[in-house]
Every structure is written in structure tokens, then in C-alpha cells.
mmCIF file of C-alpha atoms in Angstrom:
data_model
loop_
_atom_site.group_PDB
_atom_site.id
_atom_site.type_symbol
_atom_site.label_atom_id
_atom_site.label_comp_id
_atom_site.label_asym_id
_atom_site.label_seq_id
_atom_site.Cartn_x
_atom_site.Cartn_y
_atom_site.Cartn_z
ATOM 1 C CA MET A 1 32.674 54.815 -79.747
ATOM 2 C CA ILE A 2 33.426 51.299 -80.984
ATOM 3 C CA ARG A 3 36.202 50.886 -78.405
ATOM 4 C CA THR A 4 33.862 51.877 -75.592
ATOM 5 C CA THR A 5 31.254 49.362 -76.708
ATOM 6 C CA LEU A 6 33.849 46.511 -76.909
ATOM 7 C CA ALA A 7 35.134 47.344 -73.413
ATOM 8 C CA THR A 8 31.644 47.221 -72.006
ATOM 9 C CA ILE A 9 30.970 43.835 -73.609
ATOM 10 C CA SER A 10 34.281 42.471 -72.307
ATOM 11 C CA THR A 11 33.417 43.595 -68.786
ATOM 12 C CA LEU A 12 30.019 41.945 -68.924
ATOM 13 C CA LEU A 13 31.543 38.699 -70.180
ATOM 14 C CA ALA A 14 34.115 38.779 -67.426
ATOM 15 C CA LEU A 15 31.399 39.130 -64.804
ATOM 16 C CA ALA A 16 29.253 36.413 -66.333
ATOM 17 C CA LEU A 17 31.949 33.717 -66.633
ATOM 18 C CA PRO A 18 32.559 33.118 -62.897
ATOM 19 C CA ALA A 19 28.813 32.759 -62.290
ATOM 20 C CA GLU A 20 28.456 30.142 -65.001
ATOM 21 C CA ALA A 21 31.479 28.285 -63.656
ATOM 22 C CA GLY A 22 30.054 28.391 -60.100
ATOM 23 C CA ASP A 23 26.939 26.521 -61.161
ATOM 24 C CA ASP A 24 29.090 23.530 -62.142
ATOM 25 C CA VAL A 25 31.101 23.359 -58.890
ATOM 26 C CA ILE A 26 30.190 20.431 -56.505
ATOM 27 C CA ALA A 27 29.613 21.399 -52.828
ATOM 28 C CA THR A 28 32.569 20.556 -50.651
ATOM 29 C CA PRO A 29 32.051 17.508 -48.356
ATOM 30 C CA THR A 30 32.142 18.592 -44.691
ATOM 31 C CA LEU A 31 32.802 16.371 -41.689
ATOM 32 C CA ARG A 32 30.254 16.313 -38.856
ATOM 33 C CA ALA A 33 31.378 16.529 -35.213
ATOM 34 C CA SER A 34 28.487 14.470 -33.810
ATOM 35 C CA ILE A 35 26.161 11.958 -35.429
ATOM 36 C CA THR A 36 23.407 9.520 -34.436
ATOM 37 C CA VAL A 37 22.681 6.260 -36.207
ATOM 38 C CA THR A 38 19.910 3.683 -35.919
ATOM 39 C CA SER A 39 21.399 0.799 -37.894
ATOM 40 C CA ASP A 40 24.293 -1.476 -37.026
ATOM 41 C CA VAL A 41 26.692 0.253 -39.505
ATOM 42 C CA VAL A 42 27.960 3.826 -40.008
ATOM 43 C CA ARG A 43 27.862 5.027 -43.614
ATOM 44 C CA VAL A 44 29.725 7.824 -45.407
ATOM 45 C CA GLY A 45 26.536 9.885 -45.541
ATOM 46 C CA ASP A 46 26.303 9.685 -41.742
ATOM 47 C CA LEU A 47 29.827 11.119 -41.266
ATOM 48 C CA ILE A 48 29.871 13.967 -43.816
ATOM 49 C CA ASP A 49 27.544 16.399 -45.490
ATOM 50 C CA ASN A 50 27.462 16.542 -49.292
ATOM 51 C CA ALA A 51 28.690 12.931 -49.602
ATOM 52 C CA GLY A 52 27.209 12.545 -53.083
ATOM 53 C CA SER A 53 27.049 9.061 -54.563
ATOM 54 C CA ALA A 54 29.224 7.643 -51.750
ATOM 55 C CA ALA A 55 26.619 8.427 -49.053
ATOM 56 C CA LEU A 56 25.411 4.816 -48.717
ATOM 57 C CA VAL A 57 28.881 3.237 -48.530
ATOM 58 C CA PRO A 58 29.375 1.572 -45.084
ATOM 59 C CA VAL A 59 32.649 2.482 -43.356
ATOM 60 C CA TYR A 60 32.305 1.561 -39.650
ATOM 61 C CA ARG A 61 30.420 -0.803 -37.401
ATOM 62 C CA SER A 62 28.050 1.111 -35.090
ATOM 63 C CA PRO A 63 28.570 1.222 -31.307
ATOM 64 C CA ASP A 64 26.480 -1.014 -29.080
ATOM 65 C CA LEU A 65 22.802 -0.146 -28.689
ATOM 66 C CA GLY A 66 22.300 2.954 -26.601
ATOM 67 C CA THR A 67 26.016 3.790 -26.380
ATOM 68 C CA THR A 68 28.321 6.477 -27.806
ATOM 69 C CA GLY A 69 31.759 6.012 -29.398
ATOM 70 C CA ALA A 70 34.475 8.398 -30.629
ATOM 71 C CA LEU A 71 36.378 8.307 -33.951
ATOM 72 C CA PRO A 72 39.662 10.274 -34.381
ATOM 73 C CA VAL A 73 39.479 12.601 -37.396
ATOM 74 C CA ALA A 74 42.744 11.267 -38.888
ATOM 75 C CA GLN A 75 41.359 7.747 -38.866
ATOM 76 C CA VAL A 76 38.077 8.876 -40.418
ATOM 77 C CA LEU A 77 39.892 10.693 -43.271
ATOM 78 C CA SER A 78 42.028 7.619 -43.938
ATOM 79 C CA VAL A 79 38.966 5.389 -44.214
ATOM 80 C CA LEU A 80 37.188 7.918 -46.440
ATOM 81 C CA ARG A 81 40.175 8.138 -48.818
ATOM 82 C CA ALA A 82 40.048 4.376 -49.128
ATOM 83 C CA LYS A 83 36.460 4.783 -50.300
ATOM 84 C CA GLN A 84 37.522 7.433 -52.871
ATOM 85 C CA VAL A 85 36.130 10.279 -50.782
ATOM 86 C CA ILE A 86 38.665 13.117 -50.733
ATOM 87 C CA GLY A 87 38.781 16.816 -50.044
ATOM 88 C CA VAL A 88 36.720 16.596 -46.848
ATOM 89 C CA MET A 89 36.637 19.809 -44.829
ATOM 90 C CA THR A 90 37.296 19.054 -41.126
ATOM 91 C CA GLY A 91 37.606 22.532 -39.627
ATOM 92 C CA ASP A 92 38.833 22.283 -36.015
ATOM 93 C CA ILE A 93 37.157 18.915 -35.295
ATOM 94 C CA LYS A 94 39.452 16.497 -33.432
ATOM 95 C CA GLU A 95 37.103 13.499 -33.192
ATOM 96 C CA VAL A 96 33.633 12.467 -34.244
ATOM 97 C CA GLN A 97 31.074 11.357 -31.603
ATOM 98 C CA VAL A 98 28.907 8.479 -32.850
ATOM 99 C CA THR A 99 25.750 7.588 -30.874
ATOM 100 C CA ARG A 100 23.581 4.591 -31.667
ATOM 101 C CA LEU A 101 19.937 5.099 -30.825
ATOM 102 C CA ALA A 102 18.072 2.314 -29.010
ATOM 103 C CA ARG A 103 14.820 1.478 -27.284
ATOM 104 C CA THR A 104 15.431 0.625 -23.641
ATOM 105 C CA LEU A 105 13.131 -1.777 -21.802
ATOM 106 C CA ALA A 106 13.734 -1.223 -18.094
ATOM 107 C CA ASN A 107 13.630 -4.201 -15.754
ATOM 108 C CA LYS A 108 10.567 -2.715 -14.060
ATOM 109 C CA ASP A 109 8.785 -2.459 -17.414
ATOM 110 C CA LEU A 110 9.507 -6.123 -18.117
ATOM 111 C CA GLU A 111 8.190 -7.135 -14.682
ATOM 112 C CA THR A 112 5.020 -5.164 -15.333
ATOM 113 C CA ALA A 113 4.549 -6.834 -18.729
ATOM 114 C CA VAL A 114 4.877 -10.307 -17.184
ATOM 115 C CA ALA A 115 2.536 -9.462 -14.288
ATOM 116 C CA SER A 116 -0.035 -8.068 -16.738
ATOM 117 C CA ALA A 117 0.146 -11.271 -18.797
ATOM 118 C CA LEU A 118 -0.620 -13.297 -15.630
ATOM 119 C CA GLU A 119 -3.200 -10.938 -14.125
ATOM 120 C CA ARG A 120 -6.393 -12.694 -12.960
ATOM 121 C CA ARG A 121 -5.243 -15.938 -14.522
ATOM 122 C CA PHE A 122 -4.076 -19.219 -12.995
ATOM 123 C CA GLY A 123 -5.596 -18.239 -9.639
ATOM 124 C CA LEU A 124 -3.607 -15.004 -9.370
ATOM 125 C CA GLY A 125 -5.019 -11.563 -8.558
ATOM 126 C CA ASP A 126 -4.256 -8.052 -9.748
ATOM 127 C CA ALA A 127 -0.992 -7.350 -11.565
ATOM 128 C CA ALA A 128 -0.007 -4.788 -8.906
ATOM 129 C CA ASN A 129 0.117 -7.607 -6.318
ATOM 130 C CA ILE A 130 2.254 -10.018 -8.373
ATOM 131 C CA ALA A 131 5.989 -10.067 -7.579
ATOM 132 C CA VAL A 132 8.114 -11.159 -10.572
ATOM 133 C CA THR A 133 11.674 -12.541 -10.431
ATOM 134 C CA PHE A 134 13.497 -13.353 -13.675
ATOM 135 C CA ASP A 135 15.938 -16.176 -14.188
ATOM 136 C CA ARG A 136 19.560 -15.129 -14.741
ATOM 137 C CA GLY A 137 18.872 -11.696 -13.299
ATOM 138 C CA VAL A 138 17.447 -9.910 -16.347
ATOM 139 C CA ALA A 139 18.537 -6.248 -16.270
ATOM 140 C CA ASP A 140 17.523 -3.349 -18.500
ATOM 141 C CA MET A 141 17.212 -4.514 -22.111
ATOM 142 C CA ARG A 142 18.109 -2.448 -25.210
ATOM 143 C CA LEU A 143 16.519 -3.064 -28.592
ATOM 144 C CA ASP A 144 17.004 -1.482 -31.973
ATOM 145 C CA ALA A 145 15.182 1.834 -32.173
ATOM 146 C CA SER A 146 12.998 0.488 -34.962
ATOM 147 C CA ASN A 147 11.196 -1.752 -32.433
ATOM 148 C CA THR A 148 8.450 0.717 -31.611
ATOM 149 C CA GLY A 149 5.559 -1.652 -30.878
ATOM 150 C CA ALA A 150 4.175 -2.724 -27.505
ATOM 151 C CA LEU A 151 5.101 -5.956 -25.737
ATOM 152 C CA GLN A 152 2.408 -8.426 -26.751
ATOM 153 C CA PRO A 153 2.276 -11.842 -25.015
ATOM 154 C CA ILE A 154 1.759 -14.637 -27.521
ATOM 155 C CA ALA A 155 2.327 -17.698 -25.316
ATOM 156 C CA THR A 156 1.914 -17.926 -21.518
ATOM 157 C CA ARG A 157 2.612 -20.867 -19.252
ATOM 158 C CA TYR A 158 2.406 -20.862 -15.439
ATOM 159 C CA ASP A 159 2.695 -23.503 -12.709
ATOM 160 C CA ALA A 160 0.612 -22.477 -9.686
ATOM 161 C CA ARG A 161 2.452 -24.882 -7.353
ATOM 162 C CA SER A 162 5.979 -23.660 -8.003
ATOM 163 C CA GLY A 163 5.112 -20.179 -9.272
ATOM 164 C CA ARG A 164 7.222 -20.756 -12.410
ATOM 165 C CA PHE A 165 6.333 -18.887 -15.616
ATOM 166 C CA ASP A 166 7.455 -19.072 -19.252
ATOM 167 C CA ILE A 167 6.132 -16.225 -21.416
ATOM 168 C CA ALA A 168 6.907 -15.270 -25.056
ATOM 169 C CA PHE A 169 6.371 -11.707 -26.331
ATOM 170 C CA GLU A 170 6.378 -9.999 -29.734
ATOM 171 C CA ILE A 171 7.265 -6.388 -30.639
ATOM 172 C CA SER A 172 6.388 -4.910 -34.024
ATOM 173 C CA ASN A 173 9.266 -3.458 -36.074
ATOM 174 C CA ASP A 174 9.092 -0.373 -38.309
ATOM 175 C CA THR A 175 11.737 -1.604 -40.762
ATOM 176 C CA ASN A 176 11.035 -5.317 -40.746
ATOM 177 C CA PRO A 177 7.695 -7.070 -41.284
ATOM 178 C CA THR A 178 8.802 -9.825 -38.923
ATOM 179 C CA PRO A 179 8.252 -8.788 -35.284
ATOM 180 C CA THR A 180 11.014 -9.090 -32.709
ATOM 181 C CA LYS A 181 10.493 -12.030 -30.348
ATOM 182 C CA LEU A 182 11.407 -12.070 -26.650
ATOM 183 C CA ARG A 183 11.067 -14.862 -24.090
ATOM 184 C CA PHE A 184 11.287 -14.658 -20.311
ATOM 185 C CA THR A 185 11.253 -17.279 -17.555
ATOM 186 C CA GLY A 186 11.217 -16.984 -13.780
ATOM 187 C CA THR A 187 8.845 -17.028 -10.808
ATOM 188 C CA ALA A 188 5.736 -14.962 -10.109
ATOM 189 C CA ILE A 189 4.094 -14.934 -6.662
ATOM 190 C CA GLU A 190 1.033 -13.055 -5.508
ATOM 191 C CA THR A 191 1.728 -10.826 -2.514
ATOM 192 C CA VAL A 192 -0.284 -8.777 -0.022
ATOM 193 C CA GLU A 193 0.591 -5.601 1.836
ATOM 194 C CA VAL A 194 0.547 -6.296 5.557
ATOM 195 C CA ALA A 195 1.499 -4.561 8.800
ATOM 196 C CA VAL A 196 4.610 -6.155 10.320
ATOM 197 C CA LEU A 197 5.967 -5.760 13.863
ATOM 198 C CA THR A 198 9.284 -3.941 14.192
ATOM 199 C CA ARG A 199 9.957 -5.338 17.689
ATOM 200 C CA ASP A 200 8.791 -8.033 20.093
ATOM 201 C CA ILE A 201 5.399 -7.043 21.525
ATOM 202 C CA ASP A 202 3.759 -8.343 24.701
ATOM 203 C CA ARG A 203 0.014 -8.769 24.944
ATOM 204 C CA ALA A 204 -0.367 -5.898 27.402
ATOM 205 C CA ASP A 205 1.446 -3.384 25.155
ATOM 206 C CA LEU A 206 -0.482 -0.926 23.025
ATOM 207 C CA LEU A 207 0.699 -0.870 19.413
ATOM 208 C CA LYS A 208 2.359 2.434 18.496
ATOM 209 C CA SER A 209 3.219 3.868 15.093
ATOM 210 C CA SER A 210 6.903 3.016 15.563
ATOM 211 C CA ASP A 211 6.015 -0.627 16.303
ATOM 212 C CA ILE A 212 4.550 -1.228 12.826
ATOM 213 C CA THR A 213 5.852 -1.075 9.274
ATOM 214 C CA LEU A 214 4.293 -2.069 5.963
ATOM 215 C CA GLU A 215 5.801 -4.878 3.890
ATOM 216 C CA ARG A 216 4.874 -7.019 0.913
ATOM 217 C CA ARG A 217 4.652 -10.689 1.891
ATOM 218 C CA PRO A 218 3.660 -13.767 -0.145
ATOM 219 C CA LYS A 219 -0.070 -14.260 0.161
ATOM 220 C CA ALA A 220 0.461 -17.897 1.163
ATOM 221 C CA GLU A 221 2.348 -16.756 4.300
ATOM 222 C CA VAL A 222 -0.545 -14.633 5.579
ATOM 223 C CA THR A 223 -3.494 -16.825 6.496
ATOM 224 C CA GLY A 224 -6.652 -14.855 7.122
ATOM 225 C CA GLU A 225 -7.298 -11.172 6.505
ATOM 226 C CA PRO A 226 -4.147 -9.002 6.822
ATOM 227 C CA ALA A 227 -4.415 -6.012 9.138
ATOM 228 C CA SER A 228 -3.693 -2.536 7.834
ATOM 229 C CA ARG A 229 -1.273 -0.223 9.601
ATOM 230 C CA ASP A 230 -3.932 2.332 10.515
ATOM 231 C CA ARG A 231 -6.200 -0.338 11.926
ATOM 232 C CA SER A 232 -3.431 -1.823 14.087
ATOM 233 C CA ILE A 233 -2.217 1.371 15.785
ATOM 234 C CA GLY A 234 -3.679 1.757 19.269
ATOM 235 C CA MET A 235 -4.790 -1.875 19.475
ATOM 236 C CA GLN A 236 -3.531 -4.784 21.598
ATOM 237 C CA LEU A 237 -2.401 -8.236 20.510
ATOM 238 C CA ARG A 238 -4.272 -11.338 21.553
ATOM 239 C CA ARG A 239 -0.940 -13.017 22.270
ATOM 240 C CA PRO A 240 2.740 -12.022 22.479
ATOM 241 C CA MET A 241 4.322 -11.791 19.003
ATOM 242 C CA ARG A 242 7.900 -11.480 17.785
ATOM 243 C CA SER A 243 9.494 -8.860 15.553
ATOM 244 C CA GLY A 244 8.928 -9.411 11.825
ATOM 245 C CA THR A 245 5.615 -11.221 12.308
ATOM 246 C CA PRO A 246 2.792 -10.089 10.001
ATOM 247 C CA ILE A 247 -0.338 -8.924 11.821
ATOM 248 C CA ARG A 248 -3.737 -10.291 10.887
ATOM 249 C CA VAL A 249 -7.098 -8.852 11.811
ATOM 250 C CA ALA A 250 -7.636 -11.880 14.048
ATOM 251 C CA ASP A 251 -4.446 -11.027 15.998
ATOM 252 C CA ILE A 252 -5.570 -7.626 17.287
ATOM 253 C CA VAL A 253 -8.230 -6.560 19.768
ATOM 254 C CA LYS A 254 -9.370 -3.329 21.303
ATOM 255 C CA PRO A 255 -7.256 -2.401 24.354
ATOM 256 C CA ASP A 256 -8.428 -3.762 27.729
ATOM 257 C CA PHE A 257 -10.265 -1.212 29.856
ATOM 258 C CA VAL A 258 -10.479 -3.776 32.650
ATOM 259 C CA SER A 259 -7.730 -6.204 33.652
ATOM 260 C CA ARG A 260 -8.076 -9.426 35.585
ATOM 261 C CA ASP A 261 -7.951 -8.931 39.398
ATOM 262 C CA GLN A 262 -8.201 -5.158 38.912
ATOM 263 C CA SER A 263 -10.244 -3.135 41.378
ATOM 264 C CA VAL A 264 -13.165 -1.692 39.415
ATOM 265 C CA THR A 265 -16.213 0.480 39.923
ATOM 266 C CA VAL A 266 -19.411 -1.542 39.559
ATOM 267 C CA ILE A 267 -22.443 0.391 38.402
ATOM 268 C CA TYR A 268 -25.936 -1.036 38.989
ATOM 269 C CA GLN A 269 -28.520 0.659 36.833
ATOM 270 C CA VAL A 270 -32.295 0.298 36.371
ATOM 271 C CA PRO A 271 -34.816 2.901 35.311
ATOM 272 C CA GLY A 272 -34.814 5.510 38.037
ATOM 273 C CA ILE A 273 -31.998 3.962 40.111
ATOM 274 C CA TYR A 274 -28.215 4.398 39.805
ATOM 275 C CA LEU A 275 -25.930 2.644 42.345
ATOM 276 C CA THR A 276 -22.134 2.267 42.449
ATOM 277 C CA THR A 277 -19.888 0.069 44.567
ATOM 278 C CA ARG A 278 -16.434 -1.469 44.418
ATOM 279 C CA GLY A 279 -15.647 -4.819 42.904
ATOM 280 C CA LYS A 280 -12.838 -6.959 41.513
ATOM 281 C CA ALA A 281 -12.655 -8.029 37.875
ATOM 282 C CA ILE A 282 -12.469 -11.792 37.436
ATOM 283 C CA GLU A 283 -11.414 -11.464 33.792
ATOM 284 C CA SER A 284 -10.031 -8.864 31.394
ATOM 285 C CA GLY A 285 -12.159 -7.056 28.835
ATOM 286 C CA ALA A 286 -12.207 -4.237 26.312
ATOM 287 C CA GLU A 287 -14.907 -1.630 25.961
ATOM 288 C CA GLY A 288 -18.186 -3.351 25.144
ATOM 289 C CA ASP A 289 -17.039 -6.802 26.357
ATOM 290 C CA THR A 290 -19.088 -8.766 28.890
ATOM 291 C CA VAL A 291 -17.026 -9.717 31.971
ATOM 292 C CA SER A 292 -17.557 -11.193 35.412
ATOM 293 C CA VAL A 293 -16.864 -9.139 38.528
ATOM 294 C CA LEU A 294 -16.894 -9.984 42.228
ATOM 295 C CA ASN A 295 -18.964 -7.789 44.533
ATOM 296 C CA LEU A 296 -16.562 -7.212 47.432
ATOM 297 C CA GLN A 297 -19.449 -6.530 49.829
ATOM 298 C CA THR A 298 -21.550 -9.639 49.243
ATOM 299 C CA LYS A 299 -18.862 -11.882 47.680
ATOM 300 C CA ARG A 300 -21.318 -12.530 44.875
ATOM 301 C CA THR A 301 -20.245 -12.813 41.225
ATOM 302 C CA LEU A 302 -22.006 -10.486 38.779
ATOM 303 C CA THR A 303 -21.914 -10.156 35.006
ATOM 304 C CA GLY A 304 -21.635 -6.748 33.412
ATOM 305 C CA VAL A 305 -20.446 -4.817 30.401
ATOM 306 C CA VAL A 306 -17.191 -2.826 30.334
ATOM 307 C CA THR A 307 -18.256 0.788 29.800
ATOM 308 C CA GLY A 308 -15.025 2.633 30.617
ATOM 309 C CA ARG A 309 -11.576 2.273 32.099
ATOM 310 C CA GLY A 310 -11.972 0.378 35.373
ATOM 311 C CA GLN A 311 -15.758 0.528 35.082
ATOM 312 C CA VAL A 312 -18.330 -2.273 34.692
ATOM 313 C CA THR A 313 -22.072 -1.646 34.348
ATOM 314 C CA VAL A 314 -24.638 -4.225 35.503
ATOM 315 C CA GLN A 315 -28.092 -3.835 33.992
ATOM 316 C CA GLY A 316 -30.549 -4.733 36.758
ATOM 317 C CA ALA A 317 -33.421 -5.650 34.472
ATOM 318 C CA SER A 318 -31.477 -8.640 33.121
ATOM 319 C CA GLN A 319 -29.686 -9.575 36.362
ATOM 320 C CA SER A 320 -31.333 -12.389 38.336
ATOM 321 C CA ALA A 321 -29.417 -11.653 41.518
ATOM 322 C CA PRO A 322 -28.393 -7.990 41.630
ATOM 323 C CA MET A 323 -25.664 -6.858 43.963
ATOM 324 C CA ALA A 324 -26.324 -5.691 47.499
ATOM 325 C CA ALA A 325 -25.779 -2.097 48.447
ATOM 326 C CA ALA A 326 -22.326 -1.403 49.820
ATOM 327 C CA VAL A 327 -21.453 1.077 52.549
ATOM 328 C CA GLU A 328 -19.894 3.502 50.046
ATOM 329 C CA GLN A 329 -22.706 3.191 47.517
ATOM 330 C CA THR A 330 -24.396 6.237 46.040
ATOM 331 C CA SER A 331 -27.889 6.372 44.635
ATOM 332 C CA SER A 332 -30.065 8.717 42.685
ATOM 333 C CA LEU A 333 -33.829 8.594 42.176
ATOM 334 C CA LYS A 334 -35.476 10.810 39.649
ATOM 335 C CA ARG A 335 -38.108 13.171 41.111
ATOM 336 C CA ASP A 336 -41.696 11.911 40.934
ATOM 337 C CA GLU A 337 -40.506 8.656 39.380
ATOM 338 C CA ALA A 338 -40.960 5.288 41.014
ATOM 339 C CA PRO A 339 -38.633 2.369 40.169
ATOM 340 C CA ALA A 340 -39.970 -0.593 38.276
ATOM 341 C CA PRO A 341 -41.613 -3.024 40.737
ATOM 342 C CA THR A 342 -39.564 -6.009 39.624
ATOM 343 C CA ALA A 343 -36.249 -4.151 39.847
ATOM 344 C CA ALA A 344 -37.233 -2.531 43.151
ATOM 345 C CA ALA A 345 -38.146 -5.889 44.675
ATOM 346 C CA ALA A 346 -34.838 -7.406 43.522
ATOM 347 C CA LEU A 347 -32.998 -4.432 44.939
ATOM 348 C CA ALA A 348 -34.846 -4.869 48.249
ATOM 349 C CA ARG A 349 -33.787 -8.511 48.429
ATOM 350 C CA SER A 350 -30.180 -7.504 47.791
ATOM 351 C CA LEU A 351 -30.323 -4.830 50.476
ATOM 352 C CA ILE A 352 -31.323 -7.336 53.153
ATOM 353 C CA GLN A 353 -29.061 -10.091 51.881
ATOM 354 C CA ALA A 354 -26.994 -11.547 54.750
ATOM 355 C CA PRO A 355 -26.888 -8.558 57.153
ATOM 356 C CA ALA A 356 -23.807 -8.557 59.323
ATOM 357 C CA SER A 357 -25.473 -7.081 62.447
ATOM 358 C CA GLN A 358 -28.817 -6.054 63.929
ATOM 359 C CA ALA A 359 -28.049 -2.420 63.043
ATOM 360 C CA GLN A 360 -27.518 -3.352 59.417
ATOM 361 C CA ALA A 361 -30.732 -5.425 59.541
ATOM 362 C CA ALA A 362 -32.616 -2.403 60.819
ATOM 363 C CA GLN A 363 -31.121 -0.272 58.059
ATOM 364 C CA ALA A 364 -32.157 -2.845 55.475
ATOM 365 C CA GLN A 365 -35.733 -2.948 56.837
ATOM 366 C CA ALA A 366 -35.896 0.872 56.742
ATOM 367 C CA ALA A 367 -34.671 0.832 53.135
ATOM 368 C CA GLN A 368 -37.295 -1.802 52.316
ATOM 369 C CA ALA A 369 -40.013 0.393 53.841
ATOM 370 C CA GLN A 370 -38.799 3.355 51.770
ATOM 371 C CA ILE A 371 -38.963 1.313 48.587
ATOM 372 C CA ALA A 372 -42.442 0.072 49.521
ATOM 373 C CA GLN A 373 -43.533 3.643 50.001
ATOM 374 C CA ALA A 374 -42.006 4.578 46.652
ATOM 375 C CA GLN A 375 -44.312 2.011 45.031
ATOM 376 C CA ILE A 376 -47.466 3.704 46.417
ATOM 377 C CA PRO A 377 -49.157 5.841 43.736
ATOM 378 C CA GLN A 378 -48.632 9.524 44.138
ATOM 379 C CA VAL A 379 -52.406 10.252 44.042
ATOM 380 C CA ARG A 380 -54.080 8.651 47.045
ATOM 381 C CA VAL A 381 -57.843 8.032 47.209
ATOM 382 C CA SER A 382 -59.457 8.368 50.637
ATOM 383 C CA GLN A 383 -62.780 6.753 51.384
ATOM 384 C CA ALA A 384 -65.392 8.925 53.198
ATOM 385 C CA PRO A 385 -67.351 7.307 56.052
ATOM 386 C CA ALA A 386 -70.673 5.925 55.013
ATOM 387 C CA LYS A 387 -73.630 8.082 55.876
ATOM 388 C CA SER A 388 -76.305 6.557 58.116
ATOM 389 C CA GLU A 389 -79.805 6.896 57.000
#
């Protein structure tokens, strides 16, 4: 009985001893295959787990901001032994990848920051219309990852004549009470988006979509209001222009519906009367323009408004000397409607203007009689003979 009890106690002690010993064992340091650092040095605690009191000991200089470097395992173990760190478990790791974190300020972001600092100041407009060029070709900039603040301008200088700027910025730092300072110099010019010709264009050509592209040009180069692409398509130029020339609103006009020396249809119109004849345009004009035309029948110059392609309308009420009726003229008179007396009289004068023969004179007199009859009221009053008493 006593022997059995002693054996049981011995077994329990044997099982308890390894557990007590395990509590005193230090965890084995283990090498990491890939690490990221934010400072300019790599420490023991960055390279291995369970580094203990040696964790803060610096062993390597960090790679450049935003880059990754590789350390051979043999070299790492040699450096660690020199720092009294031994027994590191490496497993099957051949090299350690070390990446240094950084905050990257892209060139476009820097341009935007400068344009925002100049926006609506020094005679400039919106930031979106300010083109920025840095001195020395500033590319993407990398800062320590601890610089988490926004770019804040603290000093801004600008020369409106030369477009030169000198701007200082500050960025708050998470690990340092002193903010990081940056300074940029260069030129900033306000630009406008304008339609530009892609080829030489003559005045008679209609602008097509392929003839126009949009570009940003310095505002000083575009005098007057710049024309948009949509507004320019389908229009004509007031003068021939060369490829690469920006188009202004003053440079474009509606396309000509009537060209100089073109044979046109002349329409004479008054209330109740509509006449057409042939004429020749003395000048070019777009729809709605007032142009002069020559009546080919009477050789008289008239003024009318362009109302269509090859068509000019003369309003008789405002025309002091309306055109004479031509041989090919057509007319229409609304039923039960008499023309205005003034217009009808002017038309009568034009009908008898310089007849070429007695037959034409007779025709003109007959037309005059018809117009005179048209002026008689439709309701006639007849007088009964007086009764004799």
C-alpha cells in the first residue's frame, strides 16, 4: 500500500516539473520575412518577433521613402549576433523585405495646392483655370508618413506681370510638434478653354466638327469672348483663318443664305398681296440680315431681309419704291380682302413704271383698273330717283 502511494506521488511530481520549467522558458526570437517601417532606421524589434529588451536597438538604415529593400538572412543574423541577439529562428527565409512607408504628394496635387493659394487673388480667376509650372521640374514628392496634415499656405507672393510665384506651405506632423515646411517657385498663368482650328479655313467654308478642337490657351492671347466648340460648328468665319488660331465669338457668323451676285428670288409682300420675281443680290447675308438686291426687270435696287436660301423678302409697307411686276411674277389675293390703299397705290405705280411697249402699257392700265376696282367697297349703295310731287 505504501509503495503504491509513493509511486503515485512520484508520477505526479514528474508530470508537474516540466510544466513549472516551461513557465520560465523565454519565447524563441523568430525572424520576419517582410516588414514595414516609418522611421529612418530599422530596429531589432522590426526584424524579429520576441526581441525582448533588444527590440529598440537600431541595426540598419531604412530604405528611401516609399521604396523597398532586401536584406540577406546571413547578413541579418551576423548583425544581430553583434547586438547580442542569438538563437533566432529563420525557418526557410532567404531574405527579408524592408519597406519604408511614405506620404506621396503627386505633382498634380502640388499644382492644385498652388492654384488654390492663388485663386481669385492678384487678378486671377478660378483655380481650375490657372496653369502652374514649377521651377526645376518638380516631380512627385515623398514625405515621411508621419506628415498627415494638409498643405497650408503661410506666405504667398505673385507678380502679375511675369506670372512668377513664390509660395511657402506647412504640413502638420504626428510625431513632431514642428510642422514640415515646403516652398515652391515657378509661374502661374490664367488660361481659358477655346475652340481652335485644326486646318486653314476660308470664309466660305462651313465649320465642321473635324475642323475644331478644344485647347487651353493663356487668357492674354484670347482677346474678347472665346467661342465654344458647340457654338462654332455649322458657322462661317468672318475672314479666312489659319490652323491653330483660337476662335472668338466675334470671328464667327451664321452661314450666308445669300451670296453676292447670286440670283435670288425676291418676294414682295403686303397684307393681301404676295408677289415674287427674280433679282440679283448686291451683297451677301445670313438669315435675318438686311441686304440690297437688284430687280432684274426694272433695274431698281431694293432692300430686303434674307428669309431663306436664295430668298429675299421686301416688306411693301416700309418700301418707298416697291419693285415692278415682272413677267414671271405670281400673285395671290385673299378672298373678300382688299389691299391697303397705300400699298395698292405704290404697287400700281410700280406696275406702270417705264413700260417697254404699248401692249405692256395697256396691261399696266388694265392692272391699275383692277386695283381701283378692288378698292371699291363690297357693299354698294344705289340712289333711287327722286319722286316728283
